[in-house]
XYZ file of C-alpha atoms in Angstrom:
485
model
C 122.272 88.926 53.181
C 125.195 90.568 54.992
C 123.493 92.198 57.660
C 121.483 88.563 58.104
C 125.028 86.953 58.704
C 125.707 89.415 61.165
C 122.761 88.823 63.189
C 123.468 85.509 63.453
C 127.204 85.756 64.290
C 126.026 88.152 67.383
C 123.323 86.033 68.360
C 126.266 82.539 69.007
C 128.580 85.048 70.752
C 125.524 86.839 72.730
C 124.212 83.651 73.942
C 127.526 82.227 74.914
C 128.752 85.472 76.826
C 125.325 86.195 79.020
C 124.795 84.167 81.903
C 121.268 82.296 81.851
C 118.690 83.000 84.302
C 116.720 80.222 85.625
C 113.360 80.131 83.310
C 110.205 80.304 85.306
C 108.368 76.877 84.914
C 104.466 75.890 85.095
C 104.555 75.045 88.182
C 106.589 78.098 89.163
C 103.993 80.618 87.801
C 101.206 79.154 89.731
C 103.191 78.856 93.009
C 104.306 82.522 92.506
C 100.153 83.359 91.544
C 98.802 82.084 94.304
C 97.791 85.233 95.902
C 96.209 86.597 93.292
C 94.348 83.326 93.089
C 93.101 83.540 96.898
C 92.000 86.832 95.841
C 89.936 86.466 93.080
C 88.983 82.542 92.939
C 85.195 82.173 92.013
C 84.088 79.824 95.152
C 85.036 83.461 97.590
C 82.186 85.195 95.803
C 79.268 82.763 96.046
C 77.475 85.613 97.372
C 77.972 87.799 94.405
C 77.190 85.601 91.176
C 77.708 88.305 88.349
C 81.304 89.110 90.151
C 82.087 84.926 90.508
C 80.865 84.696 86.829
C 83.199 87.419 85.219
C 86.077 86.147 87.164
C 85.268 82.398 86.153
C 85.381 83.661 82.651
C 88.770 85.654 82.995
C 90.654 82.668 84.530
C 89.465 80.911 81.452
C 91.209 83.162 79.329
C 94.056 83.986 81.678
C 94.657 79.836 82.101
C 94.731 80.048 78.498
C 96.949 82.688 77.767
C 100.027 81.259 80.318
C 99.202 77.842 78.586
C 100.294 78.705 74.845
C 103.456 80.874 76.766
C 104.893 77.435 77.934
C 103.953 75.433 74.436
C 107.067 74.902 72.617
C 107.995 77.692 69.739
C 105.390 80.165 70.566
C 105.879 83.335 69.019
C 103.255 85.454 68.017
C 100.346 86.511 70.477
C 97.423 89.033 71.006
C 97.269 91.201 73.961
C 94.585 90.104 76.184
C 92.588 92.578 78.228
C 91.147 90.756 81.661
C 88.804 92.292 84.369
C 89.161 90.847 87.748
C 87.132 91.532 90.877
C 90.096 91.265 93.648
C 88.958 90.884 97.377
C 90.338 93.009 99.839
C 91.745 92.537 103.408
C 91.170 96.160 104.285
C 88.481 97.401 101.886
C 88.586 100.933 103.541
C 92.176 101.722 103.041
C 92.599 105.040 101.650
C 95.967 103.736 99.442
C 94.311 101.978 97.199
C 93.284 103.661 94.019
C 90.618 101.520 92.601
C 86.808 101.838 93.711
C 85.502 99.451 96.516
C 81.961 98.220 96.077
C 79.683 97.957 99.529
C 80.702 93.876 99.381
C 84.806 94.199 100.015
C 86.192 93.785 96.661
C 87.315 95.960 93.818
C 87.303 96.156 89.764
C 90.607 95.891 88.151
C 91.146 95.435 84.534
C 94.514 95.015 82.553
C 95.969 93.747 79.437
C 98.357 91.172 79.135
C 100.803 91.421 76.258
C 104.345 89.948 77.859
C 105.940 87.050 76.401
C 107.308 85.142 79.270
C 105.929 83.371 82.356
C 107.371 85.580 84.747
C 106.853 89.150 83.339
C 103.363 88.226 83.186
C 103.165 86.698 86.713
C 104.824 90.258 87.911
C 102.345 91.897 85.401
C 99.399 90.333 87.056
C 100.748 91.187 90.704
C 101.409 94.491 90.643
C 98.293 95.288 88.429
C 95.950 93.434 91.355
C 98.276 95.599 93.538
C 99.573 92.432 95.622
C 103.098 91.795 96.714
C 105.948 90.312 94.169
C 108.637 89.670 96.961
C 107.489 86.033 97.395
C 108.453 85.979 93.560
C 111.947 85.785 94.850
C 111.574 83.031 96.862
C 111.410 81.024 93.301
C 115.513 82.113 93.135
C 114.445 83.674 89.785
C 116.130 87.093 88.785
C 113.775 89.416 87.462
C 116.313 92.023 85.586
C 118.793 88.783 84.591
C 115.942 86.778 83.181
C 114.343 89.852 81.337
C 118.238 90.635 79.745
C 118.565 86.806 78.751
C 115.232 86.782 77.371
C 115.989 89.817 75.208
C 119.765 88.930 74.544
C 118.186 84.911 72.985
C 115.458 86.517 71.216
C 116.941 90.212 69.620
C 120.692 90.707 70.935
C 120.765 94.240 69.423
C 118.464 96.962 69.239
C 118.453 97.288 65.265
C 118.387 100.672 63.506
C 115.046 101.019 62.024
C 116.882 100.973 58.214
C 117.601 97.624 59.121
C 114.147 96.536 59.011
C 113.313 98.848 56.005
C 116.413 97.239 54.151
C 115.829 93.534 55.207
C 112.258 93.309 55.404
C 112.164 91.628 58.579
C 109.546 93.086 61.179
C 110.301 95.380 63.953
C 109.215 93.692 67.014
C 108.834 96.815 68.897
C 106.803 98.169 66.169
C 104.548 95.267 66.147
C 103.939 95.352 69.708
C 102.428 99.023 69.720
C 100.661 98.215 66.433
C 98.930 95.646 68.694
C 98.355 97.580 71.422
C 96.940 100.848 69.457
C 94.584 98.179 67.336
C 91.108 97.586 69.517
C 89.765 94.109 68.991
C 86.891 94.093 66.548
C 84.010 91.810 66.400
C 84.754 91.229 62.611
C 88.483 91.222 63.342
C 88.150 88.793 66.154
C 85.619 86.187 64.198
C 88.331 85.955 61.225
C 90.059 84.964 64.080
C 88.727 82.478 65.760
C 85.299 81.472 63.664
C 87.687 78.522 61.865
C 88.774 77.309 65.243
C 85.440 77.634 67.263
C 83.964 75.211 64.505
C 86.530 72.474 65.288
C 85.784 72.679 68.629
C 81.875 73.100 67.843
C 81.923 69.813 65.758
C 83.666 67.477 68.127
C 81.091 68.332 70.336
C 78.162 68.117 68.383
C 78.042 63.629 69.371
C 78.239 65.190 73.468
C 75.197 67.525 73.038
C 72.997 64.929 71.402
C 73.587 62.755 74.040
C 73.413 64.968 76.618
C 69.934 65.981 75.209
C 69.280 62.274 75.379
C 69.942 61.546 78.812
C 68.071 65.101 80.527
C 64.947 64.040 78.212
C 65.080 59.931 79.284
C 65.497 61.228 83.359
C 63.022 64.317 83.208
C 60.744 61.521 81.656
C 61.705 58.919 83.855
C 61.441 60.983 86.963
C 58.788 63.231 86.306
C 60.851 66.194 86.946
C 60.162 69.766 85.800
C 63.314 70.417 84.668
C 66.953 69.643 84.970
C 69.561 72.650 85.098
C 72.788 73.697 86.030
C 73.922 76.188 88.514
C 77.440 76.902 86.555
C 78.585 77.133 82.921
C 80.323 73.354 82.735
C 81.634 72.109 79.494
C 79.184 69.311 77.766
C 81.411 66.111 78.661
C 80.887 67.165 82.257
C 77.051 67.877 82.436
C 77.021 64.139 80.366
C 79.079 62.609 83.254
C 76.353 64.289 86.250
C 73.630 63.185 83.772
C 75.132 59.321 84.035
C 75.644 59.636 87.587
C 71.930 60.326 88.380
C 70.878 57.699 85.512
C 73.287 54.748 87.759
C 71.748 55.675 90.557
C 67.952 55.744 88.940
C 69.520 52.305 87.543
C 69.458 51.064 91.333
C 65.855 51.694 91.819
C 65.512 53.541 95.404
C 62.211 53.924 96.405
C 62.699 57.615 97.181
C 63.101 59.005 93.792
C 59.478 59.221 93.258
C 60.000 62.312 95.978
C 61.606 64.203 93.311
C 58.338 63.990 91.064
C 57.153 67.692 89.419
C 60.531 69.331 90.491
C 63.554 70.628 89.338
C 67.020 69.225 89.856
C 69.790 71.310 89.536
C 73.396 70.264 89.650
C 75.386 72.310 91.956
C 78.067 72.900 94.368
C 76.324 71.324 97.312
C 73.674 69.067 97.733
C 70.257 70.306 99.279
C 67.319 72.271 98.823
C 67.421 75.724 97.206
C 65.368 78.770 98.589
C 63.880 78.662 94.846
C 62.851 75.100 95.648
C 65.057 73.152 93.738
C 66.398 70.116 94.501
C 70.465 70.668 94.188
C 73.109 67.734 93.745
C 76.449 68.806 94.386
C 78.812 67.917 91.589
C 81.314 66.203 94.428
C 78.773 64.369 96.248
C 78.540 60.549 96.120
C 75.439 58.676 95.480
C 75.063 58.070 99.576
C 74.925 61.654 100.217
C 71.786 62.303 97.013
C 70.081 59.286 98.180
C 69.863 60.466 102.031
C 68.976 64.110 100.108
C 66.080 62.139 98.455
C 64.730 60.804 101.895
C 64.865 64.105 103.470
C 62.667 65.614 100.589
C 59.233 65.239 102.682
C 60.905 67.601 105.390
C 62.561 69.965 103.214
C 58.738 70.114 101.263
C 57.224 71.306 104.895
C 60.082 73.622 105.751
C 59.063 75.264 102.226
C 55.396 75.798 103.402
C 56.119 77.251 106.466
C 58.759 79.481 104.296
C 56.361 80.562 101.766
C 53.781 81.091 105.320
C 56.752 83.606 106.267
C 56.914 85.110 103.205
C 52.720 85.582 103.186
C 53.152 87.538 106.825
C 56.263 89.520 105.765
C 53.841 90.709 102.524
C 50.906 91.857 104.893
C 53.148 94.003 107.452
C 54.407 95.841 104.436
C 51.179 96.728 102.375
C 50.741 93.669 100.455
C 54.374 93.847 98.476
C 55.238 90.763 96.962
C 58.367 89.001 98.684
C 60.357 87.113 95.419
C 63.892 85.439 94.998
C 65.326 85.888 91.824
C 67.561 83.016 90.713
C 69.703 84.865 88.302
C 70.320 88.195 90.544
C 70.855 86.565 93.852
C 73.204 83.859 95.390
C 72.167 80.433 95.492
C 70.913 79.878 98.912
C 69.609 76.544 100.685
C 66.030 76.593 101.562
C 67.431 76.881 105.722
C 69.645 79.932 104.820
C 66.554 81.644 103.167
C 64.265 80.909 105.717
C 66.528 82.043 108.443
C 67.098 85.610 106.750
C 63.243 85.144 106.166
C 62.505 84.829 109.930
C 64.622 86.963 110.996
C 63.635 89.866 109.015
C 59.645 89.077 109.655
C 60.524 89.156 113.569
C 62.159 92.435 112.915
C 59.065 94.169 111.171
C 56.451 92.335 113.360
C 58.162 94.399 116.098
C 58.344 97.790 114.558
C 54.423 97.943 113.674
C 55.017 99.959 110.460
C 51.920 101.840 108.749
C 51.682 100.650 105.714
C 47.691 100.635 104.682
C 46.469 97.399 103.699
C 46.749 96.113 99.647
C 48.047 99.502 99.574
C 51.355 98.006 98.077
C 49.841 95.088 95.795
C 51.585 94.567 92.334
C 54.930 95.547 94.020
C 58.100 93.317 94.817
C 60.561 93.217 96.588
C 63.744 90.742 97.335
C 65.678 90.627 100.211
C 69.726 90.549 100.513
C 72.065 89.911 103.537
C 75.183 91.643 102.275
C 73.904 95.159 101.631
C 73.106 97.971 104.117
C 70.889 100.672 101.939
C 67.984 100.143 100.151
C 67.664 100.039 96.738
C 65.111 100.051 93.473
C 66.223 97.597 90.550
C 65.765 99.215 86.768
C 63.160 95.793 86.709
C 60.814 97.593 89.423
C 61.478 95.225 92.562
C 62.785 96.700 95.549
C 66.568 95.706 96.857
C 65.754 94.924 100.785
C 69.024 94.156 103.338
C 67.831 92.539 106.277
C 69.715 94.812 108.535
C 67.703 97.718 107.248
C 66.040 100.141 109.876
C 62.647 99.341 109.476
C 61.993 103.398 109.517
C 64.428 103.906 106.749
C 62.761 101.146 104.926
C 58.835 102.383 105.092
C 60.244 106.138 103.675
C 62.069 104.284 101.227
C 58.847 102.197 99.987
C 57.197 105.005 100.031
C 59.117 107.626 98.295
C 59.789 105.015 95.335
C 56.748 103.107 94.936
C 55.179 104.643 91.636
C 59.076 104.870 90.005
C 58.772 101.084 90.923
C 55.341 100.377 89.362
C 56.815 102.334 86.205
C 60.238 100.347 86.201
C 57.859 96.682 86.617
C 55.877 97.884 82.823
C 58.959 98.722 81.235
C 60.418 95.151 82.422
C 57.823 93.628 80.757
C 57.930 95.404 77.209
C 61.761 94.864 77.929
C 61.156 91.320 78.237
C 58.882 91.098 75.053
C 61.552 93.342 73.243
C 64.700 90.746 74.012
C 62.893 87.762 73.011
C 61.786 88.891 69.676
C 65.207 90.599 68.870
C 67.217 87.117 69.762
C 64.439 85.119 67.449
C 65.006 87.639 64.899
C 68.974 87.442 65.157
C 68.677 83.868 65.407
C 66.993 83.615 62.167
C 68.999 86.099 60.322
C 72.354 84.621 61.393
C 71.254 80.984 61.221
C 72.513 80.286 64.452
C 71.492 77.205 66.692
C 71.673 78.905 69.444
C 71.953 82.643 70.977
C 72.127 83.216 74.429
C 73.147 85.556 77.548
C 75.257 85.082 80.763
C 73.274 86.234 83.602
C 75.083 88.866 84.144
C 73.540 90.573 81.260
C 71.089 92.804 81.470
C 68.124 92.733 78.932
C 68.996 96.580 78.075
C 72.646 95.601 77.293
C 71.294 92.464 74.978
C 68.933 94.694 73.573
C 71.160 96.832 72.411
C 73.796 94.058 71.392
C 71.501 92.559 68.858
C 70.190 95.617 67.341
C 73.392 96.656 66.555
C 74.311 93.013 65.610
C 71.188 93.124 62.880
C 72.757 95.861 61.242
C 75.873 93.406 60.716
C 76.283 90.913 57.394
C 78.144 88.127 59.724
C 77.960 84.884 57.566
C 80.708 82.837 60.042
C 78.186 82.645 62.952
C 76.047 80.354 60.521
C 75.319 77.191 62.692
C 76.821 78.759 65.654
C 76.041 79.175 69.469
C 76.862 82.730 70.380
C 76.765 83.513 74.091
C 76.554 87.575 74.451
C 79.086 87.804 77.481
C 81.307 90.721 78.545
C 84.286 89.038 76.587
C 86.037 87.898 74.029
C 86.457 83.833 74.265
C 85.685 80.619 72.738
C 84.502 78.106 75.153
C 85.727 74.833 74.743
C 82.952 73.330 73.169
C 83.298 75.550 70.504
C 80.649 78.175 71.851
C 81.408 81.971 70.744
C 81.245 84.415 73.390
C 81.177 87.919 72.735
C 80.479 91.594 74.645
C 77.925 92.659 74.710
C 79.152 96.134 73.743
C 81.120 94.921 70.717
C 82.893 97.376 68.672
C-alpha cells in the first residue's frame, strides 16, 4: 500500500541519518549486573532456604528472559514478573522504601517487559534500588541507544488511523494489552504445555536411569535413602549418581560405614545435624573417601549431640528439641552441636522452673539468626539461641496450649495434603505432583482444591511442581503458584 511504501522509505533515510549507539552485548549485561548478582545470589542465603530457593528460581527465569533478548530476530515477548530477596549493606536505613526482614534483606518484585539488554539491565538496577553509574563505564549511551532502538524498529510515531487503515498492530497498544492481561493458569498452559512435553520426553531415558542407579547404590550400600539438598536438573543428579557408583567400583573398605544411612548430595561434604551423610557436588573422590573414614567419629559426636539435646529437654519441662530439614538451613553435625552446647550451657546456668514432664508432647527448634521467640502455625516453638532465658520461660509458658492446638491441626493438615495430591494426581493423570519447600501445606491445600474444580486435560502425564511461579524447568517439569489465578 502507499502508506506501506512510506514506511519503508523513512525507515532507509532514518537509519542512515541517526548515529548508532554501541549495542549492549552478553557479556556486557552481566558485567553491568553484577551487583545485583552479589546481592541476591543463592549461596549468600544458605541460612535462609525458602529466600535462596525463590531467588534460585527467579534467576532461572531472569537467565532466561535476557537469553531469548540476544537470540537473533526476537520479537514478540511476555512480561515477566520476578521477586527477588536483595541483601542489604545497611538494613536499617530509613531511605529505603521496601520492608526489611529481622535477617538483612528485603522483598522486591518487578516485571520485566523491555526489549533490549540494556533497558532491562537499568530496569533491574533501579528496581533493586542499586546504582546504574557503573553502567557507563560500558561507554554505552542510555538516551542514544534507546532513540536508535526506536528510530530501527518504528521511526515514526503512527497516527492510530494508520493502524486501523493498514491492519498492522500498534506496538504501544500491544504492550499495555500485555501489561493489563494477568497471566492465567489456563492461559499460561496453552502456552507452554506443547513445549514442557518436548522437554519432558527427552528426559524421560535420564529419569529411568537415574532411578536405576539410586536403586543399584541404595541396594548396594545399604543406605536409607539417597537425596538431594537442591533442585538439579536430571543429567546432573545422573552424573553425582556415577560418581559415587566409580568410586563404589574401587571397592574401599569404608563404604560399609555408610550402611542404614542417608546420603545426600550437597554443597559441602560432611555430616548434617539431621545425620546425613552429605557429598559436596565439587568434591573429588579423595575428599568422600577421607569423609567415609571419619564416619565412626562423626557417629559418636552424634550421640553426645542427641545426649545434649536429652539435657536441653529436661531443663525446659520435657519439650522436645527437633531440626526440621525443610524449615531450617543445612547445618553440619559440628555447627549444630556447637549452637546445641552453647545454648544448654546457657539454660543450665539460669535454673529455670519449668516442672518436670510438665512440657511433654511439645517441640521446639532452635535458630541462630533470630532474636524473638516465636510459635510456628505447625505447633513447634521458634527458639534463637541468644534468647534471654527469662523471656524464653514466659514465652513457653504463655503459648504452650496455642502450641499443643497448632501440633493437632498439623497433623489433620498433614492427612488433608496427602489425600488432596493423590486425589489430584489421579484426576489429572499426572506422574508426578509435588511442592517446593517453601510451601506451606495450607497454601497446597488450597492450590489443589481449587485445582479439582479445574477440567485441565494438558497436565495428563505431567510432573507439576506447585511453586510460587510461573516456569518450566528444563526437564520439562511444570511449575506453577500456588495461588494461581
Amino acid at each position: 500500500t502507499f502508506y506501506y511504501f512510506i514506511r519503508l522509505c523513512l525507515e532507509k533515510i532514518l537509519v542512515q541519518c541517526i548515529p548508532q549507539s554501541r549495542t549492549l552485548s552478553g557479556a556486557d549485561a552481566i558485567n553491568a549486573l553484577r551487583p545485583f548478582y552479589f546481592a541476591v545470589h543463592p549461596d549468600f542465603f544458605g541460612q535462609h532456604p525458602k529466600e535462596r530457593e525463590v531467588n534460585e528460581n527467579s534467576l532461572k527465569r531472569l537467565n532466561g528472559y535476557l537469553e531469548n533478548l540476544q537470540k537473533p530476530g526476537f520479537r514478540s515477548f511476555k512480561p515477566t514478573q520476578l521477586t527477588f530477596y536483595v541483601r542489604e549493606r545497611e538494613p536499617n536505613s530509613s531511605n529505603v522504601q521496601e520492608s526489611f526482614s529481622a535477617s538483612g534483606f528485603r522483598a522486591v518484585s518487578f516485571t520485566l517487559h523491555t526489549r533490549d539488554l540494556l533497558s532491562t539491565v537499568l530496569d533491574i538496577l533501579n528496581s533493586c534500588s542499586l546504582s546504574t553509574e557503573h553502567v557507563q563505564s560500558l561507554n554505552v549511551s542510555a538516551q542514544p541507544h534507546n532513540e536508535a532502538k526506536s528510530a530501527l524498529n518504528r521511526p515514526i510515531k503512527w497516527d492510530k488511523t494508520y493502524y486501523s487503515f493498514t491492519g498492522f498492530k500498534d506496538p504501544e497498544e500491544e504492550l499495555e494489552q500485555a501489561q493489563r492481561v494477568e497471566t492465567t493458569l489456563i492461559s499460561w498452559l496453552d502456552d507452554n504445555e506443547a513445549g514442557a512435553v518436548k522437554k519432558l520426553k527427552r528426559s524421560l531415558p535420564l529419569r529411568k536411569e537415574l532411578e536405576r542407579l539410586k536403586f543399584e547404590l541404595s541396594h548396594q550400600l545399604q543406605l536409607s535413602d539417597i537425596r538431594w539438598q537442591r533442585s538439579w536438573g536430571v543429567a546432573h543428579r545422573c552424573s553425582q549418581l556415577h560418581s559415587l557408583g566409580r568410586l563404589v567400583q574401587q571397592g574401599p573398605e569404608v563404604l560399609k560405614n555408610v550402611k542404614g544411612r542417608t546420603v545426600v548430595f550437597t554443597d559441602r561434604s560432611g555430616m548434617s545435624a539431621a545425620g546425613h551423610i552429605m557429598l559436596g557436588t565439587m568434591d573429588v573422590h579423595h575428599h568422600w573417601t577421607k569423609l567415609f573414614e571419619r564416619l565412626p567419629n562423626y557417629y559418636k559426636l552424634q550421640k553426645r549431640l542427641l545426649f545434649l539435646e536429652d539435657r536441653i529437654s529436661q531443663l525446659l519441662g520435657g519439650i522436645q528439641v527437633i531440626y526440621i530439614e525443610e524449615l531450617q538451613p543445612l547445618l553440619t553435625l559440628e555447627e549444630y552441636y556447637e549452637t546445641l552446647d552453647s545454648f544448654y550451657n546457657k539454660l543450665r546456668d539460669s535454673r529455670l522452673l519449668f516442672h518436670p514432664r510438665s512440657l511433654r508432647g511439645l517441640q521446639m527448634i532452635l535458630e541462630s539468626d533470630r532474636y524473638a521467640p516465636s510459635l510456628h502455625e505447625f505447633g513447634h516453638f521458634m527458639i534463637p539461641t541468644v534468647c534471654d532465658p527469662a523471656t524464653l520461660q514466659w514465652f513457653i509458658f504463655a503459648k504452650a496450649q496455642e502450641a499443643r492446638e497448632n501440633l493437632k491441626r498439623k497433623e489433620k493438615m498433614m492427612i488433608i495434603e496427602k489425600e488432596l495430591i493423590d486425589t489430584s494426581t489421579e484426576k489429572f493423570s499426572l506422574d508426578r505432583l509435588y511442592k517446593e519447600p517453601s510451601v506451606s501445606s495450607a497454601q497446597m491445600i488450597d492450590c489443589c482444591k481449587r485445582l479439582l474444580e479445574e477440567s485441565l486435560p494438558y497436565l495428563q502425564g505431567m510432573h507439576l511442581c506447585i511453586s510460587h511461579f510461573y516456569s518450566v524447568l528444563q526437564d520439562g517439569d511444570l511449575c506453577i503458584p500456588w495461588n494461581w489465578k
